[in-house]
Every structure is written in structure tokens, then in C-alpha cells.
Tab-separated table of C-alpha atoms in Angstrom:
chain	number	residue	atom	x	y	z
A	1	MET	CA	56.395	-50.331	-41.609
A	2	GLU	CA	57.510	-53.159	-39.320
A	3	ASN	CA	54.076	-53.319	-37.664
A	4	LEU	CA	52.408	-54.274	-40.930
A	5	GLN	CA	54.361	-57.528	-41.128
A	6	SER	CA	53.607	-58.514	-37.537
A	7	ILE	CA	49.832	-58.428	-38.111
A	8	THR	CA	48.721	-61.947	-39.039
A	9	LYS	CA	45.677	-62.565	-41.176
A	10	THR	CA	43.071	-65.008	-39.958
A	11	PRO	CA	43.118	-68.103	-42.159
A	12	LYS	CA	40.173	-68.364	-44.550
A	13	LEU	CA	37.941	-71.328	-43.752
A	14	LYS	CA	37.792	-73.951	-46.458
A	15	LEU	CA	34.316	-75.403	-46.135
A	16	ASP	CA	33.097	-78.105	-48.485
A	17	PHE	CA	29.583	-77.220	-49.630
A	18	LYS	CA	29.452	-79.273	-52.855
A	19	ASP	CA	26.045	-80.967	-52.441
A	20	SER	CA	24.345	-77.981	-50.832
A	21	LYS	CA	21.244	-75.922	-51.544
A	22	TYR	CA	21.557	-72.174	-52.153
A	23	ALA	CA	19.079	-69.435	-51.279
A	24	THR	CA	19.179	-65.658	-50.950
A	25	GLY	CA	17.593	-63.915	-47.977
A	26	ARG	CA	16.817	-60.216	-47.680
A	27	ARG	CA	15.770	-57.851	-44.886
A	28	LYS	CA	15.913	-54.032	-44.862
A	29	THR	CA	19.166	-53.310	-46.768
A	30	SER	CA	20.887	-56.615	-45.898
A	31	ILE	CA	21.441	-59.468	-48.331
A	32	ALA	CA	22.405	-62.956	-47.139
A	33	LYS	CA	23.710	-65.646	-49.506
A	34	VAL	CA	23.050	-68.971	-47.768
A	35	TRP	CA	24.426	-72.439	-48.571
A	36	LEU	CA	22.785	-75.274	-46.613
A	37	LYS	CA	23.823	-78.947	-46.442
A	38	LYS	CA	23.324	-81.982	-44.219
A	39	GLY	CA	25.788	-81.853	-41.364
A	40	SER	CA	26.285	-81.365	-37.640
A	41	GLY	CA	24.669	-77.971	-36.957
A	42	LYS	CA	27.560	-75.567	-37.556
A	43	ILE	CA	26.598	-72.081	-38.766
A	44	TYR	CA	29.297	-69.913	-40.353
A	45	VAL	CA	28.741	-66.218	-41.134
A	46	ASN	CA	31.397	-64.461	-43.250
A	47	GLY	CA	33.964	-67.096	-42.213
A	48	LYS	CA	33.216	-66.920	-38.458
A	49	LEU	CA	30.927	-69.018	-36.270
A	50	TYR	CA	27.578	-67.259	-35.823
A	51	ASN	CA	28.025	-66.837	-32.033
A	52	GLU	CA	31.296	-64.981	-32.673
A	53	TYR	CA	29.802	-62.823	-35.444
A	54	PHE	CA	26.618	-61.781	-33.602
A	55	ALA	CA	27.031	-60.300	-30.115
A	56	ASP	CA	23.333	-60.068	-29.174
A	57	GLU	CA	21.585	-63.188	-27.829
A	58	ILE	CA	18.341	-62.249	-29.611
A	59	HIS	CA	20.059	-62.426	-33.003
A	60	LYS	CA	21.583	-65.822	-32.152
A	61	MET	CA	18.168	-67.192	-31.126
A	62	GLN	CA	16.597	-65.706	-34.250
A	63	ILE	CA	19.079	-67.489	-36.553
A	64	THR	CA	18.525	-70.933	-34.970
A	65	ARG	CA	14.720	-70.515	-34.953
A	66	PRO	CA	14.019	-72.163	-38.357
A	67	PHE	CA	15.856	-75.323	-37.219
A	68	GLU	CA	14.053	-75.406	-33.852
A	69	ILE	CA	10.660	-75.108	-35.561
A	70	ILE	CA	11.341	-78.187	-37.717
A	71	ASN	CA	12.941	-80.022	-34.725
A	72	GLN	CA	16.249	-80.558	-36.557
A	73	ALA	CA	18.590	-78.205	-34.669
A	74	THR	CA	21.788	-80.140	-35.449
A	75	ASP	CA	21.024	-81.730	-38.832
A	76	TYR	CA	22.242	-78.984	-41.178
A	77	ASP	CA	25.433	-76.985	-41.711
A	78	VAL	CA	25.106	-73.393	-42.900
A	79	ARG	CA	27.626	-71.217	-44.721
A	80	CYS	CA	26.480	-67.661	-45.193
A	81	SER	CA	27.951	-64.487	-46.581
A	82	VAL	CA	26.006	-61.445	-45.504
A	83	LYS	CA	26.479	-57.778	-46.367
A	84	GLY	CA	24.709	-54.469	-45.912
A	85	GLY	CA	22.647	-53.084	-43.063
A	86	GLY	CA	23.184	-53.734	-39.372
A	87	PRO	CA	23.086	-56.832	-37.168
A	88	THR	CA	19.271	-56.971	-36.946
A	89	GLY	CA	18.811	-56.763	-40.707
A	90	GLN	CA	21.594	-59.277	-41.298
A	91	ALA	CA	20.105	-61.767	-38.834
A	92	GLY	CA	16.670	-61.356	-40.456
A	93	ALA	CA	18.160	-61.858	-43.919
A	94	MET	CA	19.888	-65.029	-42.721
A	95	VAL	CA	16.628	-66.420	-41.292
A	96	HIS	CA	14.888	-65.721	-44.614
A	97	GLY	CA	17.677	-67.409	-46.596
A	98	ILE	CA	17.905	-70.441	-44.281
A	99	SER	CA	14.132	-70.956	-44.449
A	100	LYS	CA	14.126	-70.796	-48.256
A	101	ALA	CA	17.033	-73.271	-48.435
A	102	LEU	CA	15.264	-75.670	-46.036
A	103	VAL	CA	12.213	-75.642	-48.303
A	104	LEU	CA	14.473	-76.562	-51.246
A	105	PHE	CA	15.755	-79.531	-49.206
A	106	ASP	CA	12.321	-80.771	-48.135
A	107	GLU	CA	9.084	-79.468	-49.691
A	108	ASN	CA	7.076	-80.774	-46.687
A	109	LEU	CA	8.640	-78.123	-44.420
A	110	LYS	CA	7.062	-75.309	-46.454
A	111	THR	CA	3.743	-75.299	-44.578
A	112	THR	CA	5.457	-75.319	-41.158
A	113	LEU	CA	7.825	-72.475	-42.002
A	114	LYS	CA	5.146	-70.495	-43.848
A	115	THR	CA	2.803	-70.491	-40.828
A	116	GLU	CA	5.679	-68.953	-38.813
A	117	LYS	CA	6.123	-66.373	-41.656
A	118	LEU	CA	9.805	-67.259	-42.157
A	119	THR	CA	9.709	-67.873	-45.925
A	120	THR	CA	8.180	-64.453	-46.624
A	121	ARG	CA	10.441	-61.438	-47.096
A	122	ASP	CA	9.831	-58.786	-44.450
A	123	SER	CA	9.241	-55.755	-46.675
A	124	ARG	CA	9.406	-53.179	-43.860
A	125	ALA	CA	12.154	-50.633	-44.447
A	126	VAL	CA	12.972	-47.098	-43.327
A	127	GLU	CA	10.616	-44.521	-44.823
A	128	ARG	CA	12.307	-41.727	-46.746
A	129	LYS	CA	12.537	-38.183	-45.423
A	130	LYS	CA	10.047	-35.768	-47.033
A	131	PRO	CA	10.785	-32.130	-47.876
A	132	GLY	CA	9.332	-29.575	-45.447
A	133	ARG	CA	9.492	-32.069	-42.568
A	134	ARG	CA	12.107	-32.891	-39.953
A	135	LYS	CA	11.945	-36.656	-40.530
A	136	ALA	CA	9.661	-38.838	-42.651
A	137	ARG	CA	6.479	-37.714	-40.868
A	138	ARG	CA	7.612	-35.523	-37.961
A	139	SER	CA	7.024	-31.810	-38.552
A	140	PHE	CA	9.286	-29.014	-37.427
A	141	GLN	CA	8.343	-27.590	-34.017
A	142	PHE	CA	5.542	-25.053	-34.363
A	143	SER	CA	6.229	-21.647	-32.833
A	144	LYS	CA	3.183	-19.525	-32.017
A	145	ARG	CA	5.189	-16.324	-31.465
């Protein structure tokens, strides 16, 4: 019982996102709620900085991609709460949400982000398993004898 008291909770970040734009991003089974405002380029995911939340470098690059495309890498602050799926789906959902929020900020960015296919939801998801098969399409091993 004494160990429970010694564990300290991490303090919840109080971020001011009053004059921000909101967008929802989705990918596979992940949903990202994104708040975007003018700022200094900080990206928070579920209360942590994005480089602490995501371990893989590919996911970190993926998240900053919408800002690099519009050449404004440090002009916006992002607060995001993401749930469901794994790291790849969550990163993809964040990119979708950030891109949609950027379009709400500036309508002129829509063509740039649309050519990179960032404003479109990636509808690919895992195909369901069918009866009489081992996976979605893979058959059971055929035995001749």
C-alpha cells in the first residue's frame, strides 16, 4: 500500500488553444482530434511532445510533413489527442487532421496539400477473415494424400 503513494503522477499540461482551428483525422482504426494555432512549432500528442510519444523516426517525419510542404515548419502549435490503432495508424490520423486544420486556417494551402494526398482519408484497412479460409484470402494448406 505504501508504494501507491510514492508513485507521482505526471502533471497535466495546460495548453491555451483558445483561438485555434479543430479538425478530426482518421486512419485505419485510429482517430486523432487536432487543435492547431499560430505558435512556435510545438506538437503535443496526448500531453507529451511528439518525439517522446512516437519512437520511430518515420512517424516523426510523417507528422511534420504537412508543415514542410507548406514551408512553415515552426509557425503552428499542435495539440492532439489520439486513440485507437497502433503508432502507424495514429501518425497517419494526425497527418490527416493537421492537414485539414491547415486548410481551415488558409484556403490557399488546399491545392498544395491535396496534390500530396494529405487531405484525403486513407481508406485502406485490414480485410476481414472469411469462413473456410485461414486468413482473409489465404486458403488452408492443400493435402493431396
